[in-house]
Tab-separated table of C-alpha atoms in Angstrom:
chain	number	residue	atom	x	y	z
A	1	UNK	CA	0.000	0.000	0.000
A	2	UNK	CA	2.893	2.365	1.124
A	3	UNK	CA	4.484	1.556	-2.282
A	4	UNK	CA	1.505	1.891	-4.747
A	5	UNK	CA	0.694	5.133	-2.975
A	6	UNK	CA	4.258	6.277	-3.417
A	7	UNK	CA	4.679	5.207	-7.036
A	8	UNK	CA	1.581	7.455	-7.360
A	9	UNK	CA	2.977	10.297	-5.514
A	10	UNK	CA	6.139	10.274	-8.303
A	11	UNK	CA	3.431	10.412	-11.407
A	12	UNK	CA	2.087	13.141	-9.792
A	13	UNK	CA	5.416	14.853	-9.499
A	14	UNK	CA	5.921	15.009	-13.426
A	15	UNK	CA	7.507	11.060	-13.102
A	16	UNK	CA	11.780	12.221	-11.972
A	17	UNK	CA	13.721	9.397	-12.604
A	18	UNK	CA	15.159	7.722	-9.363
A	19	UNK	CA	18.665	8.745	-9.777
A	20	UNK	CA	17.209	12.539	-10.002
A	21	UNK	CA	15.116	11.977	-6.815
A	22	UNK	CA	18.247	9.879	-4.928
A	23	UNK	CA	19.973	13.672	-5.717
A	24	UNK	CA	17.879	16.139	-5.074
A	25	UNK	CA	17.529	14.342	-1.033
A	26	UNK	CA	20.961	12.625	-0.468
A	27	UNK	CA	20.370	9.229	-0.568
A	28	UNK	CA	21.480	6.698	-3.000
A	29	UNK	CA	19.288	5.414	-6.244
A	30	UNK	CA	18.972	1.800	-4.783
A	31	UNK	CA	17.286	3.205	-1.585
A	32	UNK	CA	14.802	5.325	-3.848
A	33	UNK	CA	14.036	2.437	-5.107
A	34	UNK	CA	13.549	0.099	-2.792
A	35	UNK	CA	10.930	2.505	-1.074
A	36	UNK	CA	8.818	2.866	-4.413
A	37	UNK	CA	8.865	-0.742	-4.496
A	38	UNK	CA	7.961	-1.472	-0.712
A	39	UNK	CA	11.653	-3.680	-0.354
A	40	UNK	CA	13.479	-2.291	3.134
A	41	UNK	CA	11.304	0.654	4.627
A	42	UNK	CA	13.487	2.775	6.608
A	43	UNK	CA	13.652	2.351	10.657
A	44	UNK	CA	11.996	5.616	11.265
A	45	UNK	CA	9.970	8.607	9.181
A	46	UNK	CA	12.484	10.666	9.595
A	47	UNK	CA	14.810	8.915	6.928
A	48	UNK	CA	12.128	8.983	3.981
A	49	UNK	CA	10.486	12.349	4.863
A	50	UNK	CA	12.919	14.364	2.861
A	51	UNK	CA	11.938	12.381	-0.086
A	52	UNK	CA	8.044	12.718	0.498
A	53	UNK	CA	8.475	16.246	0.943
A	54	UNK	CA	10.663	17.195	-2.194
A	55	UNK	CA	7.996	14.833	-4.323
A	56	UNK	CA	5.360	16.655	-2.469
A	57	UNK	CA	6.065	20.328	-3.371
A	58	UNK	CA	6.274	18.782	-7.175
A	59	UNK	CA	3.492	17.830	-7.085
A	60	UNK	CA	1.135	20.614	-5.656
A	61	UNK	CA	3.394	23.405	-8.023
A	62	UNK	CA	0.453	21.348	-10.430
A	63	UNK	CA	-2.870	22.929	-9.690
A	64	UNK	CA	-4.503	20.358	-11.271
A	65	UNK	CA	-3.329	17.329	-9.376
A	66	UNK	CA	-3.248	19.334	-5.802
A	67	UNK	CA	-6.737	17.377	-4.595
A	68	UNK	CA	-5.311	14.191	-5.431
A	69	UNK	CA	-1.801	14.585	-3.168
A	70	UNK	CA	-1.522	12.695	-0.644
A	71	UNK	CA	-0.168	15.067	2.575
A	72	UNK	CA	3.376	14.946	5.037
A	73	UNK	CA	1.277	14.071	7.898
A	74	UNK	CA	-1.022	11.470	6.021
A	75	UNK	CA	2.435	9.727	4.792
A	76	UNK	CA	3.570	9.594	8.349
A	77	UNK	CA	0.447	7.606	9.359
A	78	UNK	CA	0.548	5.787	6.214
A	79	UNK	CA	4.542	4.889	6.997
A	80	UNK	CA	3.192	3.699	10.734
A	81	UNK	CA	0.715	1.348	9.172
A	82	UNK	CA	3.032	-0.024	7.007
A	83	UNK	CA	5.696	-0.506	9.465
A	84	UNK	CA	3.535	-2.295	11.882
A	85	UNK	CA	4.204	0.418	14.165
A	86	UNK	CA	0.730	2.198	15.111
A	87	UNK	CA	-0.487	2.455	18.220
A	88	UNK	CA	-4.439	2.827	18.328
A	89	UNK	CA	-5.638	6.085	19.636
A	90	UNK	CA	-7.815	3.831	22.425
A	91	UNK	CA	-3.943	2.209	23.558
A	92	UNK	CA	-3.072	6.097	23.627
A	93	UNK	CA	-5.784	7.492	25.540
A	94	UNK	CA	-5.757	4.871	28.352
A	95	UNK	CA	-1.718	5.155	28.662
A	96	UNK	CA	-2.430	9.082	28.810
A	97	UNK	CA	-5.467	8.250	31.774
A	98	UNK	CA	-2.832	6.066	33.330
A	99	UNK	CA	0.204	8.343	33.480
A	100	UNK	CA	-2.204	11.162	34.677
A	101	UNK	CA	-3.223	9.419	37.322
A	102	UNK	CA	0.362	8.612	38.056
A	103	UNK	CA	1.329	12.223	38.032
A	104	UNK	CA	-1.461	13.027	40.547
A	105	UNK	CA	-0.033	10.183	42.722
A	106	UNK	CA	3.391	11.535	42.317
A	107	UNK	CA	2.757	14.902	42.879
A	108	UNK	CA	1.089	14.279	46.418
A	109	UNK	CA	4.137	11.604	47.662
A	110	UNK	CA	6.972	12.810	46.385
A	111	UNK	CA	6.459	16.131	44.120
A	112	UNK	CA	10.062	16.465	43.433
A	113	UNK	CA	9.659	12.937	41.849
A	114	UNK	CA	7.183	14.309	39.652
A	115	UNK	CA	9.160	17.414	38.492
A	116	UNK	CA	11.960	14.928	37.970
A	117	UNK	CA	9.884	13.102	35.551
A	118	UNK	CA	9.537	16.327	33.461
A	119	UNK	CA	12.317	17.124	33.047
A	120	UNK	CA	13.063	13.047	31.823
A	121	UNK	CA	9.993	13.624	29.362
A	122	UNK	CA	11.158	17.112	27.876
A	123	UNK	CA	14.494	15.180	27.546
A	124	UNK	CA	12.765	12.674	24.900
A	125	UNK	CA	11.457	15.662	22.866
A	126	UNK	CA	13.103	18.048	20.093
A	127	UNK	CA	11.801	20.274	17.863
A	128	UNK	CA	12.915	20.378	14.358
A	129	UNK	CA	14.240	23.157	11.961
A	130	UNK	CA	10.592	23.409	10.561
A	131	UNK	CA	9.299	24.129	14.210
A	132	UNK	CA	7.606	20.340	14.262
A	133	UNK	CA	8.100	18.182	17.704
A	134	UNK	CA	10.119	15.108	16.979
A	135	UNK	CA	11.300	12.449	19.278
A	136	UNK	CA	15.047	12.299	20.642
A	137	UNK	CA	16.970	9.795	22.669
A	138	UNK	CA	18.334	11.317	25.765
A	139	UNK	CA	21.589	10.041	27.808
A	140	UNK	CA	19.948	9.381	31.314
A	141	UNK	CA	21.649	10.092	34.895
A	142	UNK	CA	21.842	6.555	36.432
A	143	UNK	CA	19.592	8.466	39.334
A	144	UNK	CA	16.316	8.535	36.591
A	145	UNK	CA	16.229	4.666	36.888
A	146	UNK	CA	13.698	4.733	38.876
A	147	UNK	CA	11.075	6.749	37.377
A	148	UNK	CA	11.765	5.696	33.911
A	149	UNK	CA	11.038	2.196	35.039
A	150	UNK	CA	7.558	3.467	35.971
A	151	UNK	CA	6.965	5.251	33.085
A	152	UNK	CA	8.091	2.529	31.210
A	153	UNK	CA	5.476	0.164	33.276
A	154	UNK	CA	2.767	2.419	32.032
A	155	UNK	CA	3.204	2.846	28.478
A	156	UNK	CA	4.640	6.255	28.591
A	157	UNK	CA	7.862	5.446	27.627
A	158	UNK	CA	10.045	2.458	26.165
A	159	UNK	CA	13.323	0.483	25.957
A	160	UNK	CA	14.553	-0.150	22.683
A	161	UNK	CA	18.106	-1.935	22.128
A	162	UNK	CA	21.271	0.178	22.264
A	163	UNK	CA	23.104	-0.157	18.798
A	164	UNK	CA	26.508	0.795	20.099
A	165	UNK	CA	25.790	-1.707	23.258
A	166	UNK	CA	24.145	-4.851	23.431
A	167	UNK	CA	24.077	-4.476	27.289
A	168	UNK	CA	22.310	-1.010	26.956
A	169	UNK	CA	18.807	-0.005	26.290
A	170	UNK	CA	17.536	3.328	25.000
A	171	UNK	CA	14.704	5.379	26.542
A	172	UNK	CA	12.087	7.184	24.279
A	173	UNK	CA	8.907	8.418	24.135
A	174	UNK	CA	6.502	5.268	22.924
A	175	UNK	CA	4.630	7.932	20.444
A	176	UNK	CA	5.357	11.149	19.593
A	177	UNK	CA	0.733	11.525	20.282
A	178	UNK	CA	1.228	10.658	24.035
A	179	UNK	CA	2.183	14.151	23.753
A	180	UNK	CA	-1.522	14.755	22.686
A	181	UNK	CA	-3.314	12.725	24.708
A	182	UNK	CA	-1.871	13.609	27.815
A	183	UNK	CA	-3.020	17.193	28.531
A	184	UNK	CA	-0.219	17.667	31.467
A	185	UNK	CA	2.648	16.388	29.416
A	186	UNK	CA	1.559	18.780	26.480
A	187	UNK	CA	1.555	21.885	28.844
A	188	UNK	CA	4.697	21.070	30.158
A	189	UNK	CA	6.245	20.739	26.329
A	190	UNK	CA	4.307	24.149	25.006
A	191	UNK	CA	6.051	25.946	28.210
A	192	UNK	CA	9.260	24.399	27.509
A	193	UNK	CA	8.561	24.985	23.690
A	194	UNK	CA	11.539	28.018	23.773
A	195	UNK	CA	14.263	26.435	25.463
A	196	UNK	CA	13.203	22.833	23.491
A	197	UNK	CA	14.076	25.041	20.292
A	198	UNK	CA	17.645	26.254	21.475
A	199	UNK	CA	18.717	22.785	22.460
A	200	UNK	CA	17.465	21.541	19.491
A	201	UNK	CA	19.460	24.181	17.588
A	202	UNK	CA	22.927	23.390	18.988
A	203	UNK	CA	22.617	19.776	18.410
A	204	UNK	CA	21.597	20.264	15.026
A	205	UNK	CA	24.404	23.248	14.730
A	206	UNK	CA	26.681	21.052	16.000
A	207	UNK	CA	26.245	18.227	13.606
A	208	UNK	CA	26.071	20.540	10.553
A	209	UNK	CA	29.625	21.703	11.643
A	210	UNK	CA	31.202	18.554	12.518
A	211	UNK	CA	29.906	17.474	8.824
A	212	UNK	CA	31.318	20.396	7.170
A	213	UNK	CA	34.713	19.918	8.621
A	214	UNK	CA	34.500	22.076	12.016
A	215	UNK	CA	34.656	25.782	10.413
A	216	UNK	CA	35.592	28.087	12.998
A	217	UNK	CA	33.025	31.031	11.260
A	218	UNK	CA	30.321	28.614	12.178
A	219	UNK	CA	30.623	28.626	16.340
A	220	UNK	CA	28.716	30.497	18.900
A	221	UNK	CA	29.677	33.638	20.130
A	222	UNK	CA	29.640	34.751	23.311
A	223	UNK	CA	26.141	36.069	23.355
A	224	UNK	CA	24.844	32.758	21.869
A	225	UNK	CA	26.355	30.792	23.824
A	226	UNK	CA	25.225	32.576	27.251
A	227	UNK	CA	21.733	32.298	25.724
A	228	UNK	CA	22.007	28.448	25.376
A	229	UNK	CA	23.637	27.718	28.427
A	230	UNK	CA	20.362	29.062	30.093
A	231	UNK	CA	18.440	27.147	27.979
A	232	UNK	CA	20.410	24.233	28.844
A	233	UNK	CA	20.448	24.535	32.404
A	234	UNK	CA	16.259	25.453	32.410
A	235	UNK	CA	16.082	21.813	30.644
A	236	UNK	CA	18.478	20.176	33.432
A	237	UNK	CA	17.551	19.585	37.043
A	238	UNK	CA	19.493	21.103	39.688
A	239	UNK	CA	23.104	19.254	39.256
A	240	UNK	CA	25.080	20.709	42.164
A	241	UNK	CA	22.405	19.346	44.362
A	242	UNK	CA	22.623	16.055	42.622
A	243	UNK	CA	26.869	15.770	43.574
A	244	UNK	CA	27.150	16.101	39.962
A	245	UNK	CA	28.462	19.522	39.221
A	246	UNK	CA	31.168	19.204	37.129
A	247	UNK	CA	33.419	21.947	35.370
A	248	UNK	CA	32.233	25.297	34.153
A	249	UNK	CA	32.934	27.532	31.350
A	250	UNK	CA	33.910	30.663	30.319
A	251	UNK	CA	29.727	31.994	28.781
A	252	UNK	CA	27.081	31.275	30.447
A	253	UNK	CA	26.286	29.353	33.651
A	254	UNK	CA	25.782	25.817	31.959
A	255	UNK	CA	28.619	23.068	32.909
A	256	UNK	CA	29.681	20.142	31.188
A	257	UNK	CA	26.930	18.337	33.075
A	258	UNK	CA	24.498	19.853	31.242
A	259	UNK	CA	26.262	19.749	27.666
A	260	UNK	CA	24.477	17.217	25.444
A	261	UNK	CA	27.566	14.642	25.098
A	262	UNK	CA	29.482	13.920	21.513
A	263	UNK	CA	29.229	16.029	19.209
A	264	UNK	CA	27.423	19.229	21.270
A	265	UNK	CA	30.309	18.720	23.870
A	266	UNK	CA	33.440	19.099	21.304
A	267	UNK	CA	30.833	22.246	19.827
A	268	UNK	CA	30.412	23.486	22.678
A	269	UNK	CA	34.383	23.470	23.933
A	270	UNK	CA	35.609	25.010	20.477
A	271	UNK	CA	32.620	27.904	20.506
A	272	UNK	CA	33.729	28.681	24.650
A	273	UNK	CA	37.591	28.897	23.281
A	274	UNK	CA	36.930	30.905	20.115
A	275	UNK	CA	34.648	33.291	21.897
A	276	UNK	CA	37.142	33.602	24.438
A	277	UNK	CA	40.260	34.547	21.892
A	278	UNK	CA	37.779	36.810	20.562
A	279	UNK	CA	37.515	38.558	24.081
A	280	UNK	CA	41.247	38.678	25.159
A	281	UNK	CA	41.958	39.892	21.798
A	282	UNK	CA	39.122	42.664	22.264
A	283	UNK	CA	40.550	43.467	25.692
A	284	UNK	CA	44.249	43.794	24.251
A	285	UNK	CA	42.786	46.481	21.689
A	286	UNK	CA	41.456	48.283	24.178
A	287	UNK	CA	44.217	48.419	26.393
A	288	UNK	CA	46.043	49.471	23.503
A	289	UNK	CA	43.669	52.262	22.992
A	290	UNK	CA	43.525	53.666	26.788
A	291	UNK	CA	47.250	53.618	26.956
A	292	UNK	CA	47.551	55.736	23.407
A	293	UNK	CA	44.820	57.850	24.647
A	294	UNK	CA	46.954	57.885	28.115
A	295	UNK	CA	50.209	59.327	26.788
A	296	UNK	CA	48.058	61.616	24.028
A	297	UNK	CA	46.963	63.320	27.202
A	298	UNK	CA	50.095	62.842	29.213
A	299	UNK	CA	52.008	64.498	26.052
A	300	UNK	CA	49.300	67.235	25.706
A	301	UNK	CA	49.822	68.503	29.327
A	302	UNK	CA	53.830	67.822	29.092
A	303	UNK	CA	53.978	70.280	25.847
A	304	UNK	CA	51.450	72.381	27.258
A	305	UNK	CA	53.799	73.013	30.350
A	306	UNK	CA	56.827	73.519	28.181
A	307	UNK	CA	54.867	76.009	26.450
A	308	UNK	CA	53.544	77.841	29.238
């Protein structure tokens, strides 16, 4: 079904051969066209989006075909279908009843529990450079055991297998909808909406500049970076209370506790050193200038003595 209604999509779009398609999105002709015939459907959305999307605007430039296009969001159901992967809204709404009713539970025991748990849940949540909410794996604080096991027990979240280690499991969100369904947890991710958006930025920042060979031009200055780090740190919960403060740097507040690690760590480290060249060079400038401006006056009244 995915395939047929694919196949369709690229008649719609004027018919561009694969290898144009494979392209105009990055990926290679053979993976084009395994997806228009159904053969090896990527892991996640994500991966074939790109495609849909470029095949997409094609097709709606053509006012005549617009009615019969099939839309982003009705390809991502479409792709869940497919992939075996689609919750029912029912499973949804009683996992969204259940976690509530957790939360209120929480929230009268142990409330710090329950503000722990938000910040675990705004952890599994990024927002993407078109403004959409997406889902992201978070590296967990051995502490969070505990409540991700219960979210985990109630559908909220789940385990998936650690590609880089067989003895590790991943945490994530078990729909990006739970969002919808439960009312508290979409509150707390339309407050955190802001600060969701600047960590998203620097990891995706920090991936486009590892990729293009780590320009220097393409780092945070100072005031970006002092902007982040309170992003960061309004995403984090308190880490010096924890006994995990760790080492600080030169903008902002945020340590290296709560610097997303890889990539956004080594981003983070060359943006704190460039920005601080930038400053001492700055400050040697303008102790250059104060001490010109010093003997310019220290002249002025010297000749103006000799002259009097």
């Amino acid at each position: 079904m995915f395939a047929s209604a694919l196949r369709r999509l690229f008649t719609l779009a004027g018919s561009p051969t694969v290898r144009a398609v494979a392209d105009a999105v990055g990926v290679s002709a053979a993976t084009v066209s395994n997806w228009r015939t159904g053969r090896h459907l990527p892991a996640e959305f994500e991966t074939v989006e790109p495609m849909l999307v470029w095949l997409t605007a094609r097709a709606t430039s053509n006012r005549h075909v617009v009615a019969e296009v099939v839309t982003v969001s009705q390809w991502q159901q479409l792709f869940s279908t497919a992939t075996g992967r689609d919750p029912a809204l029912p499973v949804l709404t009683q996992i969204a009843t259940a976690a509530e009713q957790w939360a209120l539970d929480t929230d009268t025991s142990e409330p710090v529990q329950l503000d722990a748990a938000r910040f675990l849940l705004l952890s599994c949540v990024a927002v993407s450079s078109t403004g959409v909410l997406t889902l992201r794996v978070p590296e967990l604080p051995a502490a969070a055991g505990r409540i991700v096991a219960e979210l985990v027990e109630i559908g909220v979240l789940s385990l998936t297998p650690d590609p880089g280690d067989e003895n590790q499991d991943l945490v994530r969100l078990t729909d990006l909808r739970v969002i919808e369904t439960w009312s508290r947890l979409s509150t707390w991710v339309e407050q955190a909406r802001p600060v969701l958006i600047s960590r998203s930025a620097l990891e995706q920042d920090a991936q486009r500049w590892a990729t293009a060979g780590r320009p220097r031009a393409w780092l945070y200055d100072h005031v970006r970076l002092t902007l982040t780090a309170d992003a960061l740190i309004a995403l984090s919960p308190d880490l010096g209370a924890a006994g995990t403060q760790s080492a600080a740097f030169w903008f902002g507040a945020a340590t290296t506790a709560h610097i997303p690690p890889g990539t956004v760590t080594e981003f983070w480290a060359a943006s704190q050193a460039a920005s601080l060249r930038t400053l001492r060079v700055h400050q040697m400038i303008a102790a250059v200038l104060i001490a010109l401006i010093a003997m310019t006056l220290g002249l002025g009244l010297a000749l103006g003595a000799v002259t009097a």
